[in-house]
Short mmCIF file of C-alpha atoms in Angstrom, two decimals:
data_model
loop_
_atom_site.label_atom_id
_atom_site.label_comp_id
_atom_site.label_asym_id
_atom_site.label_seq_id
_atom_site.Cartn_x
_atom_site.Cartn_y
_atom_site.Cartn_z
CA UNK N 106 104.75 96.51 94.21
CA UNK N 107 105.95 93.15 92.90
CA UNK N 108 106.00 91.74 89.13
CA UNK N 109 103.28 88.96 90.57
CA UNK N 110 100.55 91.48 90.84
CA UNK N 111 99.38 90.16 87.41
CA UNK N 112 102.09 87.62 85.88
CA UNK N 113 104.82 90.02 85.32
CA UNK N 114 105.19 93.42 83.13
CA UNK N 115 106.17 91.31 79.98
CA UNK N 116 103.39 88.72 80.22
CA UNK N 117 100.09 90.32 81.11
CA UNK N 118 97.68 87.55 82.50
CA UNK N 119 95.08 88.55 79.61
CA UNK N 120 97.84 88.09 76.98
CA UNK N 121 98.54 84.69 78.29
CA UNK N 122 94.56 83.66 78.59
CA UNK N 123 94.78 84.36 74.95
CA UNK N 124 97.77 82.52 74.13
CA UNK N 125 96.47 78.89 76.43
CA UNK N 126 92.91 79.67 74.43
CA UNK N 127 94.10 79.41 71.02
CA UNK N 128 96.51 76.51 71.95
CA UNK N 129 93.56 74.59 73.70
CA UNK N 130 91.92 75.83 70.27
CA UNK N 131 94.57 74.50 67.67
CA UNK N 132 94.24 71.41 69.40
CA UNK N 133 90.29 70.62 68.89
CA UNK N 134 90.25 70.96 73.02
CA UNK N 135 87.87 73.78 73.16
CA UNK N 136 85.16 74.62 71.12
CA UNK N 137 85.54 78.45 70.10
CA UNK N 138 81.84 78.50 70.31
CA UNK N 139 81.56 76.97 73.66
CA UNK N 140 83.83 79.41 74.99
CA UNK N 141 81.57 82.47 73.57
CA UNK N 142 78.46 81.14 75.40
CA UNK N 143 80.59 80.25 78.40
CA UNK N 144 81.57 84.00 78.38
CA UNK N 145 78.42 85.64 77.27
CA UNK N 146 76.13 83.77 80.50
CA UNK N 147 78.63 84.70 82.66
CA UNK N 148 78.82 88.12 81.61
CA UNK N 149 74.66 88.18 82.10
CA UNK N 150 75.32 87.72 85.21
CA UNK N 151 77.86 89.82 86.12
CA UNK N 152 75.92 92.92 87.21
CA UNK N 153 76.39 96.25 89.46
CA UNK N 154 72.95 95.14 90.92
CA UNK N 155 74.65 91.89 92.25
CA UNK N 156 77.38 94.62 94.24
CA UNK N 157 73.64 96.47 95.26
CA UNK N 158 72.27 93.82 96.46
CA UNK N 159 74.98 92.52 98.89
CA UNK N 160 75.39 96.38 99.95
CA UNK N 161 71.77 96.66 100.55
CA UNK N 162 71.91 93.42 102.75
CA UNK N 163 74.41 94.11 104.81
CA UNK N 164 72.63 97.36 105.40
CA UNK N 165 69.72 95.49 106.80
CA UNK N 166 71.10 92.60 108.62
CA UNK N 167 74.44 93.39 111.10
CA UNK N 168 75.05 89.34 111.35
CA UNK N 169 75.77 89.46 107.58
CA UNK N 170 77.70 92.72 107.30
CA UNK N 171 79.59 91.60 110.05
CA UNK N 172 80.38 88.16 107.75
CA UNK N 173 80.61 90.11 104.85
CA UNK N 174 83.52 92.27 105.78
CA UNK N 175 85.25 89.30 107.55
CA UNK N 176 85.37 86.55 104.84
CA UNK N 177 83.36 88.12 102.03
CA UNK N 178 83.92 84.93 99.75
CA UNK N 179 82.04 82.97 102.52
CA UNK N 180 78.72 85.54 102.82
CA UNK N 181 78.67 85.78 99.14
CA UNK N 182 76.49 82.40 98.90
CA UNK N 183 74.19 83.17 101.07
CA UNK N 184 72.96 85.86 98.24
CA UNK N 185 73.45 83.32 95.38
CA UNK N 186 76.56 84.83 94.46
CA UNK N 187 80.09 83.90 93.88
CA UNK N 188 83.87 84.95 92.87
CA UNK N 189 83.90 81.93 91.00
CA UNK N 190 84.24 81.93 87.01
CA UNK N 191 87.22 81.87 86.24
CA UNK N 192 90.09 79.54 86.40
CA UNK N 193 90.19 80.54 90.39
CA UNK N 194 88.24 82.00 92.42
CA UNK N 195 89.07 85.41 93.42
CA UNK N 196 89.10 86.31 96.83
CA UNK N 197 86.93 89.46 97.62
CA UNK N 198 87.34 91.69 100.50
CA UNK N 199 84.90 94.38 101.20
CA UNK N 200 85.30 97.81 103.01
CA UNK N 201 83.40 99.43 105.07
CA UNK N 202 83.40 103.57 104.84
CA UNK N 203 82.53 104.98 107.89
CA UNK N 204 82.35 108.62 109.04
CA UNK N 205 85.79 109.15 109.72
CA UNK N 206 86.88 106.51 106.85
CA UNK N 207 86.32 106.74 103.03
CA UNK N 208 87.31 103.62 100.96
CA UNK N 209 88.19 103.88 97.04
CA UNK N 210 89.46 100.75 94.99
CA UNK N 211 91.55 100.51 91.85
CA UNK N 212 93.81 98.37 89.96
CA UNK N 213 97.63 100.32 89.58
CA UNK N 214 98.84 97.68 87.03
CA UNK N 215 95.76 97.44 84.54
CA UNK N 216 91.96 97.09 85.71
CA UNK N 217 91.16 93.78 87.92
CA UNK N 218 87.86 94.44 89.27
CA UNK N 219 85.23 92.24 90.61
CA UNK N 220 83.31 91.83 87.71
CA UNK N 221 80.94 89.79 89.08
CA UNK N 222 79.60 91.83 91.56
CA UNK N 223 79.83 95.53 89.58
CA UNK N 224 79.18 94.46 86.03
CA UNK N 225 81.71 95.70 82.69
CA UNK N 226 83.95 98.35 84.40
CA UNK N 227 83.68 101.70 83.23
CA UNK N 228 86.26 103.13 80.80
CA UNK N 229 87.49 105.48 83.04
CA UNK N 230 88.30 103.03 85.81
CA UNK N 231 91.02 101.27 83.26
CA UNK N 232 92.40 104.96 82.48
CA UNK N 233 96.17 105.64 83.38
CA UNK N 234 95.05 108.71 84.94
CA UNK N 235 92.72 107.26 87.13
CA UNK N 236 94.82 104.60 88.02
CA UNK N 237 98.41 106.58 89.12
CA UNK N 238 96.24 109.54 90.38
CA UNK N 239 94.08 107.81 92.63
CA UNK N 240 96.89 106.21 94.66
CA UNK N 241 98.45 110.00 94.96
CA UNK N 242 95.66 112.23 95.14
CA UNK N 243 92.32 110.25 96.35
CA UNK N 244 90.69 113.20 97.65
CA UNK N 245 91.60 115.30 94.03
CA UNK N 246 90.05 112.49 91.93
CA UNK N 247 86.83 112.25 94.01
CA UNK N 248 86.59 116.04 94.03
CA UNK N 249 86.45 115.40 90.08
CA UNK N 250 83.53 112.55 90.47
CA UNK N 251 81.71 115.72 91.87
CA UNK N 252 82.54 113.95 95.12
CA UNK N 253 83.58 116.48 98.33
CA UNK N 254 84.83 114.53 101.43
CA UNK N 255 85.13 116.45 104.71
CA UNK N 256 89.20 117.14 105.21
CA UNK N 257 88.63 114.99 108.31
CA UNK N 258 88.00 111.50 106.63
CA UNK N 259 90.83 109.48 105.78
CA UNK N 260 90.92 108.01 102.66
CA UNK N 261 92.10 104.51 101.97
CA UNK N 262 92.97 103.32 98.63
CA UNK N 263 92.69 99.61 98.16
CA UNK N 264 94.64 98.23 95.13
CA UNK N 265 92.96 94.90 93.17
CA UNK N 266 95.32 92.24 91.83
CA UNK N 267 95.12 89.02 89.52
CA UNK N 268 93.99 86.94 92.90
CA UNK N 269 92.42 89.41 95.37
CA UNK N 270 89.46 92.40 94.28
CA UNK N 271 87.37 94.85 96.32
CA UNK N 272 84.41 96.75 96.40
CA UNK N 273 83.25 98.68 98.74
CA UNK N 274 80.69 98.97 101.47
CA UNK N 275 79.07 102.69 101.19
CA UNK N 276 77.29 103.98 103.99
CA UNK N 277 73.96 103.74 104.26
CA UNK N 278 71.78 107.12 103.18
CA UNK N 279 70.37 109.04 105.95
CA UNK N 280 66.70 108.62 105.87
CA UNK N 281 66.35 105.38 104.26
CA UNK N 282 64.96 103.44 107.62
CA UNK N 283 61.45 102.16 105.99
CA UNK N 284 63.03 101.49 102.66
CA UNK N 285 62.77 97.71 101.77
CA UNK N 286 66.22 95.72 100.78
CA UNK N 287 65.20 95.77 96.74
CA UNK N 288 64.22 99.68 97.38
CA UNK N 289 67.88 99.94 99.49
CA UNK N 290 69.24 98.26 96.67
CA UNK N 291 68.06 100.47 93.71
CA UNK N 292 69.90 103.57 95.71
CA UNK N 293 73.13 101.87 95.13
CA UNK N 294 75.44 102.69 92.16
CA UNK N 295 78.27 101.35 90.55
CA UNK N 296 80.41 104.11 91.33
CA UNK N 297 79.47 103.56 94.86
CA UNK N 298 80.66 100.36 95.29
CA UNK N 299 84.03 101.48 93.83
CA UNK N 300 84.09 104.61 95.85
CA UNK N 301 84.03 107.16 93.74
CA UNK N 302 80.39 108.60 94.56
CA UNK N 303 78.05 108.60 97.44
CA UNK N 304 75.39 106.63 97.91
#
């Protein structure tokens, strides 16, 4: 893995946020303040019911899955939602788990995420041992979520960067065919959309 993932091991990109905010600070270009509210109605937003929502959608409606987990930046609108925020957008790519495919995301290098979509991530989730023993044993980890995967699904590990995040797509619980999308949606957890737990 390169020294790009997130600005190089001796700069972390949070470290140099910091360092262009109090600059833009010293200078009278940003209003401390501004930047607090700016934060604080973003982070309002930024929800693990955003993540349910799109899951629950694209459990509902095959034309949007299928645009979901082809360009998920471009479906993301169509909810009201965005990777937007920040000083980029993010690009978002979602995964599918299937039967014979289980999908589980992380971030190696510190804890990118797609806060948007799941809300704060949870402490865990930023843990060293979560992040090097994911990567090494997936199926170990889950088993430790309370998680047991058949030994015949493969397990994919997807790892999020400075410019690109994931979440996943869980599959859809058996015996959920009359449920409504909000009712859909209120089955979906956080951990879900990570990977870590079924839905």
């Amino acid at each position: 893995m390169s020294d790009n993932h997130h600005g190089g091991p001796a700069q972390p990109i949070a470290a140099r946020v910091r360092h262009v905010v109090a600059l833009l600070e010293q200078r009278g270009l940003v209003d401390p303040a501004e930047l607090d509210r700016a934060l604080e109605a973003f982070l309002a937003r930024a929800s693990p019911a955003n993540g349910a929502r799109i899951a629950a959608r694209a459990w509902l409606d095959e034309e949007f899955r299928a645009r979901l987990l082809a360009d998920a930046n471009a479906a993301l609108p169509e909810l009201g939602l965005s990777m937007g925020g920040g000083i980029q957008e993010q690009r978002l790519k979602v995964v599918a788990n299937t039967e014979a495919i289980h999908n589980v995301i992380v971030c190696t290098l510190c804890s990118c995420y797609p806060l948007a979509l799941l809300g704060p991530s949870p402490t865990w989730y930023k843990s060293e041992s979560y992040r090097s023993r994911v990567v090494r044993d997936p199926r170990g980890v889950l088993s430790e979520f309370g998680y047991a995967l058949d030994p015949g699904v493969e397990i994919t590990v997807w790892d999020s960067s400075a410019e690109s995040r994931y979440m996943v797509l869980p599959r859809r619980p058996a015996g959920t065919d009359g449920l409504s999308e909000a009712e859909l949606a209120a089955l979906v957890t956080r951990n879900g959309l990570i990977g870590v737990a079924p839905v």
